[in-house]
Short mmCIF file of C-alpha atoms and ligand atoms in Angstrom, two decimals:
data_model
loop_
_atom_site.label_atom_id
_atom_site.label_comp_id
_atom_site.label_asym_id
_atom_site.label_seq_id
_atom_site.Cartn_x
_atom_site.Cartn_y
_atom_site.Cartn_z
CA UNK A 232 7.16 65.41 85.53
CA UNK A 233 4.68 65.45 88.37
CA UNK A 234 4.48 62.25 90.42
CA UNK A 235 0.86 62.89 91.35
CA UNK A 236 -0.20 63.32 87.71
CA UNK A 237 -1.83 60.18 86.32
CA UNK A 238 -0.81 60.83 82.72
CA UNK A 239 2.80 61.63 83.72
CA UNK A 240 2.87 58.27 85.44
CA UNK A 241 1.31 56.46 82.48
CA UNK A 242 3.58 58.23 79.95
CA UNK A 243 6.71 57.37 81.92
CA UNK A 244 5.78 53.69 81.99
CA UNK A 245 5.00 53.53 85.71
CA UNK A 246 1.65 51.81 85.10
CA UNK A 247 0.69 48.72 83.10
CA UNK A 248 -1.23 50.77 80.51
CA UNK A 249 -0.31 49.34 77.11
CA UNK A 250 0.82 51.82 74.45
CA UNK A 251 -0.46 51.57 70.88
CA UNK A 252 2.39 53.87 69.86
CA UNK A 253 5.20 55.71 71.61
CA UNK A 254 8.19 57.83 70.71
CA UNK A 255 10.46 60.25 72.57
CA UNK A 256 7.77 62.93 72.68
CA UNK A 257 4.40 61.26 73.13
CA UNK A 258 2.46 58.10 73.90
CA UNK A 259 -0.87 56.74 72.66
CA UNK A 260 -3.18 54.50 74.68
CA UNK A 261 -6.86 53.53 74.78
CA UNK A 262 -9.26 55.58 76.89
CA UNK A 263 -10.29 53.49 79.90
CA UNK A 264 -13.91 54.69 79.59
CA UNK A 265 -14.45 54.88 75.83
CA UNK A 266 -17.06 57.17 74.33
CA UNK A 267 -16.71 55.63 70.88
CA UNK A 268 -15.85 52.21 69.41
CA UNK A 269 -12.34 53.62 68.90
CA UNK A 270 -11.28 56.09 71.59
CA UNK A 271 -7.57 56.81 71.94
CA UNK A 272 -5.67 59.42 73.90
CA UNK A 273 -2.57 61.02 72.34
CA UNK A 274 -0.49 62.38 75.20
CA UNK A 275 2.77 64.34 75.28
CA UNK A 276 5.31 62.85 77.70
CA UNK A 277 6.08 66.33 79.04
CA UNK A 278 3.64 67.71 81.56
CA UNK A 279 1.60 70.55 80.06
CA UNK A 280 -1.59 71.32 81.99
CA UNK A 281 -3.92 72.30 79.15
CA UNK A 282 -4.15 74.10 75.83
CA UNK A 283 -4.08 77.33 77.86
CA UNK A 284 -0.53 76.58 78.98
CA UNK A 285 1.01 76.10 75.54
CA UNK A 286 3.86 78.42 74.59
CA UNK A 287 5.42 79.13 71.16
CA UNK A 288 8.07 76.50 72.04
CA UNK A 289 5.30 73.88 71.95
CA UNK A 290 4.65 74.29 68.20
CA UNK A 291 6.42 71.04 67.38
CA UNK A 292 4.67 68.83 69.93
CA UNK A 293 1.29 70.25 68.98
CA UNK A 294 1.88 69.46 65.31
CA UNK A 295 3.13 66.00 66.22
CA UNK A 296 -0.02 65.26 68.24
CA UNK A 297 -2.09 65.88 65.13
CA UNK A 298 0.16 63.98 62.72
CA UNK A 299 0.34 60.96 65.03
CA UNK A 300 -3.46 61.10 65.47
CA UNK A 301 -3.87 60.90 61.73
CA UNK A 302 -1.60 57.84 61.60
CA UNK A 303 -3.43 56.22 64.53
CA UNK A 304 -6.76 56.75 62.75
CA UNK A 305 -5.36 54.83 59.77
CA UNK A 306 -4.01 52.09 62.02
CA UNK A 307 -7.37 51.74 63.79
CA UNK A 308 -9.24 51.60 60.48
CA UNK A 309 -11.27 54.77 60.96
CA UNK A 310 -9.41 57.09 58.62
CA UNK A 311 -11.84 56.76 55.72
CA UNK A 312 -15.05 56.47 57.76
CA UNK A 313 -14.06 59.50 59.81
CA UNK A 314 -13.22 60.51 63.34
CA UNK A 315 -13.20 63.36 65.83
CA UNK A 316 -10.18 65.02 67.43
CA UNK A 317 -10.96 66.84 70.66
CA UNK A 318 -9.21 68.81 73.39
CA UNK A 319 -11.25 69.46 76.53
CA UNK A 320 -9.88 72.67 78.04
CA UNK A 321 -10.13 73.27 81.81
CA UNK A 322 -13.06 72.29 84.01
CA UNK A 323 -15.76 74.16 82.12
CA UNK A 324 -14.63 72.45 78.92
CA UNK A 325 -14.89 69.01 80.47
CA UNK A 326 -11.21 68.46 81.26
CA UNK A 327 -10.76 66.19 84.26
CA UNK A 328 -7.13 65.11 83.79
CA UNK A 329 -4.93 68.21 83.84
CA UNK A 330 -2.20 66.87 81.57
CA UNK A 331 -2.68 67.80 77.93
CA UNK A 332 -4.23 65.04 75.80
CA UNK A 333 -5.91 64.82 72.44
CA UNK A 334 -8.94 62.52 72.17
CA UNK A 335 -9.32 60.52 68.93
CA UNK A 336 -12.82 59.08 68.60
CA UNK A 337 -14.38 57.16 65.76
CA UNK A 338 -15.48 53.79 64.51
CA UNK A 339 -19.24 54.39 64.59
CA UNK A 340 -19.49 53.58 60.89
CA UNK A 341 -16.30 51.63 60.54
CA UNK A 342 -16.23 49.35 57.54
CA UNK A 343 -15.39 45.79 58.49
P1 LIG B 71 -10.64 64.73 79.86
O1 LIG B 71 -12.06 64.80 80.32
O2 LIG B 71 -10.41 65.40 78.52
O3 LIG B 71 -9.68 65.20 80.92
O4 LIG B 71 -10.35 63.21 79.57
C1 LIG B 71 -9.73 62.35 80.45
C2 LIG B 71 -9.93 60.98 79.88
O5 LIG B 71 -8.99 60.11 80.50
C3 LIG B 71 -11.32 60.40 80.14
O6 LIG B 71 -11.94 60.11 78.89
C4 LIG B 71 -11.03 59.14 80.97
O7 LIG B 71 -11.87 58.07 80.63
C5 LIG B 71 -9.59 58.85 80.61
N1 LIG B 71 -8.84 58.11 81.62
C6 LIG B 71 -8.82 58.33 82.96
N2 LIG B 71 -7.98 57.46 83.56
C7 LIG B 71 -7.46 56.68 82.57
C8 LIG B 71 -6.53 55.60 82.56
N3 LIG B 71 -5.96 55.13 83.68
N4 LIG B 71 -6.23 55.04 81.37
C9 LIG B 71 -6.80 55.48 80.24
N5 LIG B 71 -7.67 56.50 80.18
C10 LIG B 71 -8.00 57.10 81.34
ZN1 LIG B 72 1.37 65.20 83.90
#
């Protein structure tokens, strides 16, 4: 873990960011500057800089990010209406926090 990494600090509970879900491997919290009515970040606890830094040993965490995202979409009520899952990769791809995170965005047409 890197003490100057914001998402390491959030994931290790050093901030007051509330988690919508957490387990041994990852945490889920709301994006502080949402780009959609529902905008969550699914974040591995372990520091991985970006998609470019994944290794074959990361198969399991990568799969878990997607499976948990699917469950979070259900929990947030956007599963049926639809949602986007997005990784920004490095500066040119719009990444500004260099700790891997999956964006879940939806809710534009959420049924009440
Ligand atoms: P990216 O551009 O993919 O690196 O996305 C980083 C995201 O983190 C942005 O959408 C920010 O709004 C979000 N963010 C930055 N700081 C925080 C924070 N303290 N809590 C929650 N989300 C944050
Ligand atoms: Zn980190």
